[in-house]
Amino acid sequence: MNQSVAFLGLGAMGAPMAGNLLEAGFELQVWNRTASRCAPLVAQGARAFDQIAQTIGQTDCVVSMLADDRATAEVMLAPNGVIAQAQPRTLVIDCSTNSPSMAREVAAAARARNIFYLDAPVSGSIGQARARELVFMVGGESDHVQAAEPLFRAMGRLTRHMGPSGAGATIKLINNMLSGTMNAALAEACAVALAAGLDPQAAIDVLGEGAAASRLTRTKLPKMFAGEFEPQFQLRLMDKDLQYFLTLAQQLDQPVALASLVRSQMQAACLAGLGGRDVSAVFAHIRPGVYR
Ligand code: NAP
């Protein structure tokens, strides 16, 4: 296979996803706002460019993995961005976690130029990205989802078409409201277990077998007990996702009392300087002094 793909956004998630496309045999062009982040992929065989227009010039498929709505607007909607510069019939697969309204805005701009846009955020973190175990939740037209299938298969283990543009972004925010709430609950569990003098490993073992056990219990509880918050998923990204979730709930006029509370905690942790740490560092915010 030698289909050419342009990949935009080589952060913690984008870099391993792009690496998997290379390994699967795609010809890869890469661009990242901070150009130095392209170097490891160039060493593996990708071609790097300074401009988005050059990066997407020869491809009929673009994958992006960017921080948020703002980054997506700059990369997709600017005059020198993807939608203005891509050839008609280019397939654009945006894996960033964005708001549904941003996904629909980009999809509408794309449709006006006969460009095929999918909102395709992922669940799974860096480990799942490396191991091709991501789950893609996709909004857009089913023909385009089908056309994107070889790329999804090269980067993940499951793809689910959720509905029209914005549906992928919507379920992703719901997913992250749940995982953000679970992170905040784990932080409180950890604080009380420590205050009660429980043995951390015994608590991890037992909670990992209880009814609330999950991948988060297994991965985040040990980080909290150890006070080790090397970022897998930055706390500021979770804060952003909860902010988008609250906006969505407000637009839909749905009460979301828990999510409001959890977002306040994440936001306060960001304001306290923990935004660049892992989301599990919300523990350091509710139990100050354990980590700085
Ligand atoms: P990250 O390491 O911070 O990477 C963010 C990427 O966005 C970088 O390539 C960054 O470029 C780029 N970017 C930021 N602002 C930009 C702008 N204004 N213009 C152009 N590019 C910009 O974050 P990540 O962990 O890879 O997350 C990427 C996306 O995946 C986010 O939407 C996140 O919510 C989502 N996600 C993350 C995880 C996870 O576990 N990490 C899991 C699922 C989904 P620079 O290198 O120049 O800063």
Coordinates of C-alpha atoms and ligand atoms in Angstrom, one line a residue:
M1 CA 0.0 0.0 0.0
N2 CA 1.4 3.5 -0.8
Q3 CA -1.5 5.8 -0.4
S4 CA -0.3 9.2 0.7
V5 CA -1.6 10.8 3.9
A6 CA -0.9 14.2 5.5
F7 CA -0.8 14.3 9.3
L8 CA -1.2 17.6 11.1
G9 CA -0.4 17.8 14.9
L10 CA 2.3 15.6 16.3
G11 CA 1.7 15.9 20.0
A12 CA 1.6 13.1 22.6
M13 CA -1.2 11.4 20.7
G14 CA -0.5 12.5 17.1
A15 CA 3.1 11.3 17.0
P16 CA 2.3 7.6 17.7
M17 CA -0.8 7.7 15.5
A18 CA 1.3 9.1 12.6
G19 CA 4.0 6.5 13.3
N20 CA 1.4 3.7 13.0
L21 CA 0.3 5.0 9.6
L22 CA 3.9 4.9 8.4
E23 CA 4.3 1.4 9.7
A24 CA 1.1 0.3 7.9
G25 CA 2.7 1.4 4.7
F26 CA 1.2 4.8 4.0
E27 CA 3.4 7.5 2.5
L28 CA 3.4 10.2 5.2
Q29 CA 3.7 14.0 5.0
V30 CA 3.8 15.7 8.4
W31 CA 3.3 19.2 9.8
N32 CA 3.4 20.5 13.3
R33 CA 3.2 24.1 14.6
T34 CA 6.5 23.5 16.5
A35 CA 8.5 22.1 13.6
S36 CA 11.1 20.3 15.8
R37 CA 8.4 17.7 16.8
C38 CA 8.5 16.4 13.2
A39 CA 12.1 15.1 13.5
P40 CA 11.4 11.6 15.0
L41 CA 8.9 10.8 12.2
V42 CA 11.2 12.1 9.5
A43 CA 13.8 9.7 10.9
Q44 CA 11.2 6.9 10.4
G45 CA 10.6 7.9 6.7
A46 CA 8.0 10.8 6.8
R47 CA 8.5 14.1 4.9
A48 CA 8.1 17.2 6.9
F49 CA 6.9 20.6 5.6
D50 CA 6.7 24.2 7.0
Q51 CA 3.4 25.1 5.5
I52 CA 0.0 23.3 5.7
A53 CA -0.6 23.9 2.0
Q54 CA 2.6 22.1 1.0
T55 CA 1.9 19.2 3.5
I56 CA -1.5 18.5 2.0
G57 CA -0.6 19.4 -1.6
Q58 CA -0.1 15.9 -3.0
T59 CA -2.5 13.9 -0.8
D60 CA -6.2 13.1 -1.0
C61 CA -6.3 12.3 2.8
V62 CA -5.5 14.5 5.8
V63 CA -5.5 13.3 9.5
S64 CA -5.3 15.9 12.3
M65 CA -4.8 15.6 16.0
L66 CA -4.8 19.0 17.6
A67 CA -5.3 20.4 21.1
D68 CA -8.7 22.1 20.9
D69 CA -11.3 24.2 19.0
R70 CA -8.9 27.1 18.7
A71 CA -6.1 25.0 17.2
T72 CA -8.6 23.4 14.9
A73 CA -10.0 26.7 13.7
E74 CA -6.5 27.9 13.0
V75 CA -5.4 24.8 11.1
M76 CA -8.7 24.1 9.3
L77 CA -10.4 27.4 8.7
A78 CA -7.6 30.0 8.2
P79 CA -7.0 31.2 4.6
N80 CA -3.8 29.2 4.5
G81 CA -5.4 26.2 6.3
V82 CA -6.7 22.8 5.2
I83 CA -10.2 23.7 4.0
A84 CA -9.1 26.6 1.8
Q85 CA -6.1 24.8 0.5
A86 CA -7.1 21.1 0.0
Q87 CA -8.3 19.8 -3.4
P88 CA -12.0 19.0 -3.7
R89 CA -12.8 15.4 -2.7
T90 CA -10.0 15.4 -0.1
L91 CA -10.9 13.2 2.9
V92 CA -10.2 15.1 6.2
I93 CA -10.3 13.0 9.4
D94 CA -10.1 15.2 12.5
C95 CA -9.2 13.2 15.6
S96 CA -8.9 16.2 17.9
T97 CA -11.4 16.4 20.8
N98 CA -13.4 19.5 19.8
S99 CA -16.8 20.9 20.6
P100 CA -19.7 19.5 18.4
S101 CA -20.3 23.1 17.2
M102 CA -16.7 23.4 16.0
A103 CA -17.0 20.0 14.2
R104 CA -20.2 21.2 12.5
E105 CA -18.7 24.5 11.5
V106 CA -15.6 22.9 9.9
A107 CA -17.9 20.3 8.2
A108 CA -20.0 23.0 6.7
A109 CA -17.0 24.9 5.4
A110 CA -15.6 21.7 4.0
R111 CA -19.0 20.8 2.3
A112 CA -19.0 24.2 0.5
R113 CA -15.7 23.2 -1.2
N114 CA -16.7 19.5 -1.8
I115 CA -14.2 18.3 0.9
F116 CA -15.2 15.3 3.0
Y117 CA -14.8 16.1 6.7
L118 CA -15.2 13.6 9.6
D119 CA -15.1 14.4 13.3
A120 CA -13.3 11.3 14.6
P121 CA -12.1 11.8 18.2
V122 CA -10.6 8.8 20.0
S123 CA -10.8 7.1 23.4
G124 CA -7.6 5.6 24.7
S125 CA -4.4 7.4 25.7
I126 CA -0.8 7.3 24.7
G127 CA -0.4 3.5 25.4
Q128 CA -3.5 2.7 23.3
A129 CA -2.3 5.1 20.5
R130 CA 1.1 3.3 20.4
A131 CA -0.5 -0.2 20.4
R132 CA -3.2 0.7 17.7
E133 CA -5.9 0.1 20.3
L134 CA -7.7 3.5 19.9
V135 CA -11.5 3.6 19.6
F136 CA -12.7 6.1 17.0
M137 CA -16.2 7.7 17.4
V138 CA -17.1 9.3 14.1
G139 CA -19.5 11.9 12.8
G140 CA -20.1 12.5 9.1
E141 CA -21.4 10.7 6.1
S142 CA -21.2 6.9 6.0
D143 CA -19.5 6.8 2.6
H144 CA -16.7 8.9 4.0
V145 CA -16.4 6.8 7.1
Q146 CA -16.1 3.7 4.9
A147 CA -13.4 5.4 2.8
A148 CA -11.5 6.2 6.0
E149 CA -11.6 2.6 7.3
P150 CA -8.1 1.6 6.2
L151 CA -6.7 4.6 8.2
F152 CA -8.8 3.9 11.2
R153 CA -7.6 0.2 11.1
A154 CA -4.0 1.3 11.0
M155 CA -4.4 3.4 14.1
G156 CA -7.1 1.7 16.2
R157 CA -9.1 -1.4 17.1
L158 CA -12.6 -0.2 16.7
T159 CA -14.5 2.4 14.7
R160 CA -18.1 3.4 15.4
H161 CA -20.1 5.7 13.1
M162 CA -22.2 7.7 15.5
G163 CA -24.3 9.8 13.1
P164 CA -24.0 13.1 11.2
S165 CA -21.2 15.7 11.7
G166 CA -20.8 16.6 15.4
A167 CA -22.0 13.2 16.6
G168 CA -18.5 11.9 17.2
A169 CA -17.5 15.0 19.1
T170 CA -20.7 14.7 21.2
I171 CA -20.1 11.2 22.4
K172 CA -16.4 12.0 23.0
L173 CA -17.4 14.8 25.4
I174 CA -19.9 12.5 27.2
N175 CA -17.1 9.9 27.5
N176 CA -14.7 12.4 29.0
M177 CA -17.3 13.8 31.4
L178 CA -17.5 10.2 32.7
S179 CA -13.7 9.8 32.9
G180 CA -13.2 13.3 34.4
T181 CA -15.8 12.6 37.1
M182 CA -14.1 9.2 37.8
N183 CA -10.7 10.9 38.1
A184 CA -12.1 13.4 40.6
A185 CA -13.8 10.6 42.6
L186 CA -10.5 8.5 42.6
A187 CA -8.7 11.6 43.9
E188 CA -11.1 11.8 46.9
A189 CA -10.9 8.0 47.4
C190 CA -7.1 8.3 47.5
A191 CA -7.1 11.3 49.9
V192 CA -9.4 9.5 52.4
A193 CA -7.4 6.2 52.1
L194 CA -4.2 8.0 52.9
A195 CA -5.7 10.0 55.7
A196 CA -7.0 6.8 57.2
G197 CA -3.5 5.3 57.1
L198 CA -4.4 2.5 54.7
D199 CA -1.7 0.6 52.8
P200 CA -1.7 2.1 49.3
Q201 CA -0.9 -1.1 47.5
A202 CA -3.6 -3.0 49.4
A203 CA -6.1 -0.2 48.6
I204 CA -5.1 -0.3 44.9
D205 CA -5.5 -4.1 44.8
V206 CA -8.9 -4.1 46.4
L207 CA -10.4 -1.2 44.5
G208 CA -9.1 -2.8 41.3
E209 CA -11.3 -5.7 42.1
G210 CA -14.4 -3.8 43.2
A211 CA -17.5 -2.8 41.3
A212 CA -16.0 0.5 40.3
A213 CA -12.8 -1.0 38.9
S214 CA -11.8 0.2 35.4
R215 CA -8.8 1.1 33.3
L216 CA -8.8 4.4 35.2
T217 CA -8.7 2.7 38.6
R218 CA -5.7 0.6 37.4
T219 CA -3.8 3.5 35.8
K220 CA -4.6 6.6 37.8
L221 CA -4.9 5.4 41.4
P222 CA -1.2 4.3 41.5
K223 CA -0.2 7.7 40.1
M224 CA -2.2 9.4 42.8
F225 CA -0.8 7.3 45.7
A226 CA 2.8 7.8 44.3
G227 CA 2.3 11.5 43.7
E228 CA 3.7 10.9 40.2
F229 CA 2.0 13.0 37.6
E230 CA 4.0 12.6 34.4
P231 CA 1.4 13.6 31.8
Q232 CA -0.4 11.0 29.7
F233 CA -3.5 13.1 29.3
Q234 CA -2.9 16.7 30.5
L235 CA -5.2 18.1 33.1
R236 CA -5.7 21.2 31.0
L237 CA -7.1 19.0 28.2
M238 CA -9.6 17.4 30.5
D239 CA -10.6 20.9 31.8
K240 CA -11.2 21.9 28.1
D241 CA -13.3 18.8 27.5
L242 CA -15.5 19.5 30.6
Q243 CA -15.9 23.1 29.5
Y244 CA -17.1 21.9 26.1
F245 CA -19.4 19.3 27.8
L246 CA -21.0 22.0 30.0
T247 CA -21.5 24.3 27.0
L248 CA -23.2 21.3 25.2
A249 CA -25.4 20.6 28.1
Q250 CA -26.4 24.2 28.4
Q251 CA -27.3 24.3 24.7
L252 CA -29.4 21.2 25.2
D253 CA -30.9 22.6 28.4
Q254 CA -29.9 19.5 30.5
P255 CA -28.9 19.7 34.2
V256 CA -25.4 18.4 34.8
A257 CA -24.7 19.2 38.4
L258 CA -21.9 16.6 38.9
A259 CA -20.0 17.7 35.7
S260 CA -20.2 21.4 36.8
L261 CA -18.6 20.5 40.2
V262 CA -15.9 18.3 38.6
R263 CA -15.1 21.0 36.0
S264 CA -14.7 23.6 38.8
Q265 CA -12.2 21.3 40.4
M266 CA -10.3 20.8 37.2
Q267 CA -10.3 24.5 36.4
A268 CA -9.1 25.4 39.9
A269 CA -6.3 22.8 39.5
C270 CA -5.3 24.4 36.3
L271 CA -5.3 27.9 37.9
A272 CA -3.1 26.4 40.7
G273 CA -0.5 25.5 38.0
L274 CA -1.3 21.8 37.4
G275 CA -2.6 22.1 33.9
G276 CA 0.5 20.6 32.3
R277 CA 0.5 17.6 34.6
D278 CA -1.5 14.4 34.1
V279 CA -5.3 14.6 34.8
S280 CA -4.6 12.5 37.9
A281 CA -2.9 15.6 39.4
V282 CA -6.4 16.8 40.4
F283 CA -5.4 14.7 43.5
A284 CA -2.6 17.2 44.2
H285 CA -5.1 20.0 44.1
I286 CA -7.5 18.5 46.7
R287 CA -4.6 17.2 48.9
P288 CA -2.0 20.0 48.6
G289 CA 1.5 19.2 49.8
V290 CA 1.7 15.7 48.3
Y291 CA 3.1 17.0 45.0
R292 CA 4.6 20.2 43.7
Ligands
NAP1 P1 -0.5 17.7 23.0 O1 0.6 16.7 23.3 O2 -0.6 18.9 23.8 O3 -0.5 18.0 21.5 C1 -1.4 19.1 21.0 C2 -1.1 19.3 19.5 O4 -1.9 20.4 19.1 C3 0.4 19.6 19.2 O5 0.8 19.1 18.0 C4 0.3 21.2 19.2 O6 1.4 21.8 18.5 C5 -1.0 21.4 18.5 N1 -1.5 22.7 18.7 C6 -1.9 23.3 19.8 N2 -2.3 24.6 19.6 C7 -2.2 24.8 18.3 C8 -2.5 25.9 17.4 N3 -3.0 27.0 17.9 N4 -2.2 25.8 16.1 C9 -1.7 24.6 15.6 N5 -1.4 23.5 16.3 C10 -1.6 23.6 17.7 O7 -2.0 17.0 23.3 P2 -2.4 15.4 23.0 O8 -2.4 14.7 24.3 O9 -1.7 14.9 21.9 O10 -3.9 15.7 22.6 C11 -4.3 16.0 21.3 C12 -5.9 15.9 21.2 O11 -6.3 14.6 21.5 C13 -6.6 16.8 22.2 O12 -7.8 17.3 21.6 C14 -6.9 15.9 23.4 O13 -8.1 16.3 24.1 C15 -7.2 14.6 22.6 N6 -6.9 13.3 23.4 C16 -5.8 13.2 24.1 C17 -5.6 12.0 24.8 C18 -4.4 11.7 25.7 O14 -4.5 10.7 26.5 N7 -3.4 12.5 25.6 C19 -6.5 10.9 24.7 C20 -7.7 11.1 23.8 C21 -7.8 12.3 23.2 P3 2.8 22.2 19.2 O15 3.6 21.0 19.2 O16 3.3 23.3 18.4 O17 2.4 22.7 20.6

